[in-house]
Amino acid sequence: MFLNTPNSHIILAIDTPDRTSTLHVLDQCYDVVDAIKFNYPLILKEGLSLLTEVKRKYNLPIIADFKVADVPVTNNRIANLVKDAGADAIMVHGFIGSDSILELKEVAGNEMGIIIVTELTSPGGLEFTRQHATQFAELCNFLDCYGIQAPGTRPDQIKALRGIVGSEKVIVSCGIGAQGGQLADAIDAGATFGIIGRAIYEDKHPRAAAIRFQKEVSKHVH
Ligand code: XMP
């Protein structure tokens, strides 16, 4: 288990602009969310040291949403850097194929989970990757990766992909809140966690926003 057992089912996408705003939001929300997800803009600005600092300070699992999509030699270097920084999971694109994902998995070993992106929630996710989403889910099983990302705005697709990966794999779902996806719908459809960014960190009261999501899902999950 690279992430903890779901409690609030919330992964906070901390796409805040800099270190100060990041710590400001996390100070308010860290005890309501199950994990923290970093993406490129904040890390490109502040460096991977911020990921390490946040992990030490809040003691929460960290997902590096770097959507890795390169050849094995480069993936190897990325995965080593991210693992050394303390990430518990790394997101990678499914379309890079088994050799590139296997390289990441070998570097990750027992310290970091590999989460395969199936399709983006944006319209372009339906353009090319949707046709192969079930294959990406099968690849997750075949390579014994930690889990997949499935679109939180498309509960039917979450359900279909849960049917492929089975009950043991983790499914993380983006698009909750700002893009209209409902956390309870995603969890009902089979997601393990919903990923929520702007709907929490852009709220005037991030903690109150996180608690609203927590309450919404606790009514639905039994
Ligand atoms: P928001 O602010 O939209 O942030 O809650 C979502 C975070 O997840 C990343 N991400 C995705 N977002 N569809 C999304 O809407 C996806 O398929 C997806 N995959 C990852 C996004 O970049 C932001 O960090």
PDB file of N, CA, C and O in Angstrom, residues 2 6 19 24 31 33 35 39-41 47 68 70 73 79 81 113 115-116 125 146 167-168 175 187-188 218:
ATOM      1  N   PHE A   2       0.880   2.005  -1.076  1.00  0.00           N
ATOM      2  CA  PHE A   2       1.697   3.223  -1.129  1.00  0.00           C
ATOM      3  C   PHE A   2       0.913   4.415  -0.580  1.00  0.00           C
ATOM      4  O   PHE A   2       1.486   5.329  -0.013  1.00  0.00           O
ATOM      5  N   PRO A   6      -8.327   4.709   2.319  1.00  0.00           N
ATOM      6  CA  PRO A   6      -9.111   5.937   2.155  1.00  0.00           C
ATOM      7  C   PRO A   6      -9.905   6.295   3.410  1.00  0.00           C
ATOM      8  O   PRO A   6     -10.496   5.427   4.036  1.00  0.00           O
ATOM      9  N   ARG A  19       5.689  28.327  -2.770  1.00  0.00           N
ATOM     10  CA  ARG A  19       5.864  27.623  -1.487  1.00  0.00           C
ATOM     11  C   ARG A  19       4.980  28.220  -0.395  1.00  0.00           C
ATOM     12  O   ARG A  19       4.325  27.492   0.357  1.00  0.00           O
ATOM     13  N   HIS A  24       0.420  27.528   3.264  1.00  0.00           N
ATOM     14  CA  HIS A  24      -0.769  28.178   3.822  1.00  0.00           C
ATOM     15  C   HIS A  24      -1.997  27.275   3.658  1.00  0.00           C
ATOM     16  O   HIS A  24      -2.763  27.069   4.614  1.00  0.00           O
ATOM     17  N   ASP A  31      -5.117  17.641   7.603  1.00  0.00           N
ATOM     18  CA  ASP A  31      -5.749  16.575   8.388  1.00  0.00           C
ATOM     19  C   ASP A  31      -7.112  16.163   7.846  1.00  0.00           C
ATOM     20  O   ASP A  31      -7.762  15.273   8.392  1.00  0.00           O
ATOM     21  N   VAL A  33      -7.418  15.604   4.317  1.00  0.00           N
ATOM     22  CA  VAL A  33      -7.194  14.901   3.049  1.00  0.00           C
ATOM     23  C   VAL A  33      -6.355  13.637   3.262  1.00  0.00           C
ATOM     24  O   VAL A  33      -5.658  13.510   4.263  1.00  0.00           O
ATOM     25  N   ALA A  35      -4.132  12.349   0.864  1.00  0.00           N
ATOM     26  CA  ALA A  35      -2.825  12.398   0.190  1.00  0.00           C
ATOM     27  C   ALA A  35      -2.700  13.756  -0.491  1.00  0.00           C
ATOM     28  O   ALA A  35      -3.692  14.491  -0.627  1.00  0.00           O
ATOM     29  N   ASN A  39       2.039  18.720  -9.090  1.00  0.00           N
ATOM     30  CA  ASN A  39       2.147  18.725 -10.548  1.00  0.00           C
ATOM     31  C   ASN A  39       3.330  19.610 -10.948  1.00  0.00           C
ATOM     32  O   ASN A  39       3.955  20.258 -10.102  1.00  0.00           O
ATOM     33  N   TYR A  40       3.610  19.665 -12.240  1.00  0.00           N
ATOM     34  CA  TYR A  40       4.816  20.356 -12.731  1.00  0.00           C
ATOM     35  C   TYR A  40       4.942  21.839 -12.352  1.00  0.00           C
ATOM     36  O   TYR A  40       6.024  22.261 -11.947  1.00  0.00           O
ATOM     37  N   PRO A  41       3.883  22.665 -12.540  1.00  0.00           N
ATOM     38  CA  PRO A  41       4.145  24.105 -12.379  1.00  0.00           C
ATOM     39  C   PRO A  41       4.793  24.461 -11.044  1.00  0.00           C
ATOM     40  O   PRO A  41       5.787  25.189 -11.007  1.00  0.00           O
ATOM     41  N   GLY A  47      11.136  23.596  -7.081  1.00  0.00           N
ATOM     42  CA  GLY A  47      12.070  22.470  -6.989  1.00  0.00           C
ATOM     43  C   GLY A  47      11.475  21.297  -6.227  1.00  0.00           C
ATOM     44  O   GLY A  47      10.513  21.444  -5.463  1.00  0.00           O
ATOM     45  N   VAL A  68       4.682  10.965 -16.720  1.00  0.00           N
ATOM     46  CA  VAL A  68       5.918  10.612 -17.410  1.00  0.00           C
ATOM     47  C   VAL A  68       5.585   9.939 -18.744  1.00  0.00           C
ATOM     48  O   VAL A  68       4.685   9.090 -18.818  1.00  0.00           O
ATOM     49  N   ASP A  70       8.283   9.216 -21.554  1.00  0.00           N
ATOM     50  CA  ASP A  70       9.531   9.294 -22.319  1.00  0.00           C
ATOM     51  C   ASP A  70      10.107   7.893 -22.539  1.00  0.00           C
ATOM     52  O   ASP A  70       9.489   6.888 -22.176  1.00  0.00           O
ATOM     53  N   VAL A  73      15.379   5.208 -20.739  1.00  0.00           N
ATOM     54  CA  VAL A  73      16.559   5.782 -20.082  1.00  0.00           C
ATOM     55  C   VAL A  73      16.217   7.079 -19.358  1.00  0.00           C
ATOM     56  O   VAL A  73      16.697   7.349 -18.249  1.00  0.00           O
ATOM     57  N   ALA A  79      12.349   8.880 -12.517  1.00  0.00           N
ATOM     58  CA  ALA A  79      11.842   8.079 -11.387  1.00  0.00           C
ATOM     59  C   ALA A  79      12.820   8.086 -10.219  1.00  0.00           C
ATOM     60  O   ALA A  79      12.412   8.154  -9.049  1.00  0.00           O
ATOM     61  N   LEU A  81      14.919  10.497  -9.377  1.00  0.00           N
ATOM     62  CA  LEU A  81      14.854  11.810  -8.718  1.00  0.00           C
ATOM     63  C   LEU A  81      13.608  11.923  -7.838  1.00  0.00           C
ATOM     64  O   LEU A  81      13.662  12.409  -6.706  1.00  0.00           O
ATOM     65  N   GLY A 113       4.622   3.712  -5.915  1.00  0.00           N
ATOM     66  CA  GLY A 113       3.624   3.077  -6.779  1.00  0.00           C
ATOM     67  C   GLY A 113       3.568   3.749  -8.145  1.00  0.00           C
ATOM     68  O   GLY A 113       3.789   4.951  -8.257  1.00  0.00           O
ATOM     69  N   ILE A 115       1.132   4.782 -11.147  1.00  0.00           N
ATOM     70  CA  ILE A 115      -0.275   4.996 -11.504  1.00  0.00           C
ATOM     71  C   ILE A 115      -0.338   5.372 -12.979  1.00  0.00           C
ATOM     72  O   ILE A 115       0.283   6.351 -13.411  1.00  0.00           O
ATOM     73  N   ILE A 116      -1.074   4.580 -13.746  1.00  0.00           N
ATOM     74  CA  ILE A 116      -1.122   4.770 -15.203  1.00  0.00           C
ATOM     75  C   ILE A 116      -2.306   5.658 -15.588  1.00  0.00           C
ATOM     76  O   ILE A 116      -3.461   5.355 -15.248  1.00  0.00           O
ATOM     77  N   GLY A 125      -9.100  13.978 -24.262  1.00  0.00           N
ATOM     78  CA  GLY A 125      -8.957  12.625 -23.709  1.00  0.00           C
ATOM     79  C   GLY A 125      -9.779  11.603 -24.478  1.00  0.00           C
ATOM     80  O   GLY A 125      -9.478  10.407 -24.475  1.00  0.00           O
ATOM     81  N   TYR A 146       0.466  -0.133  -9.525  1.00  0.00           N
ATOM     82  CA  TYR A 146      -0.330   0.180  -8.333  1.00  0.00           C
ATOM     83  C   TYR A 146      -1.760   0.562  -8.682  1.00  0.00           C
ATOM     84  O   TYR A 146      -2.692   0.264  -7.931  1.00  0.00           O
ATOM     85  N   SER A 167     -10.761  -5.316  -7.892  1.00  0.00           N
ATOM     86  CA  SER A 167     -10.989  -4.547  -6.663  1.00  0.00           C
ATOM     87  C   SER A 167      -9.708  -4.115  -5.955  1.00  0.00           C
ATOM     88  O   SER A 167      -9.729  -3.229  -5.112  1.00  0.00           O
ATOM     89  N   GLU A 168      -8.574  -4.735  -6.285  1.00  0.00           N
ATOM     90  CA  GLU A 168      -7.354  -4.465  -5.510  1.00  0.00           C
ATOM     91  C   GLU A 168      -6.610  -3.210  -5.949  1.00  0.00           C
ATOM     92  O   GLU A 168      -5.893  -2.596  -5.162  1.00  0.00           O
ATOM     93  N   GLY A 175     -10.802  15.808 -12.043  1.00  0.00           N
ATOM     94  CA  GLY A 175     -11.968  16.488 -12.618  1.00  0.00           C
ATOM     95  C   GLY A 175     -13.071  16.715 -11.602  1.00  0.00           C
ATOM     96  O   GLY A 175     -14.187  17.106 -11.955  1.00  0.00           O
ATOM     97  N   ILE A 187     -16.689   7.974  -6.471  1.00  0.00           N
ATOM     98  CA  ILE A 187     -16.446   6.889  -5.505  1.00  0.00           C
ATOM     99  C   ILE A 187     -17.483   5.779  -5.712  1.00  0.00           C
ATOM    100  O   ILE A 187     -17.145   4.592  -5.737  1.00  0.00           O
ATOM    101  N   ASP A 188     -18.736   6.164  -5.900  1.00  0.00           N
ATOM    102  CA  ASP A 188     -19.786   5.165  -6.154  1.00  0.00           C
ATOM    103  C   ASP A 188     -19.467   4.329  -7.392  1.00  0.00           C
ATOM    104  O   ASP A 188     -19.779   3.138  -7.459  1.00  0.00           O
ATOM    105  N   SER A 218     -18.933  11.057   2.734  1.00  0.00           N
ATOM    106  CA  SER A 218     -19.215  10.166   3.869  1.00  0.00           C
ATOM    107  C   SER A 218     -20.693   9.749   3.891  1.00  0.00           C
ATOM    108  O   SER A 218     -21.044   8.703   4.415  1.00  0.00           O
TER     109      SER A 218
END
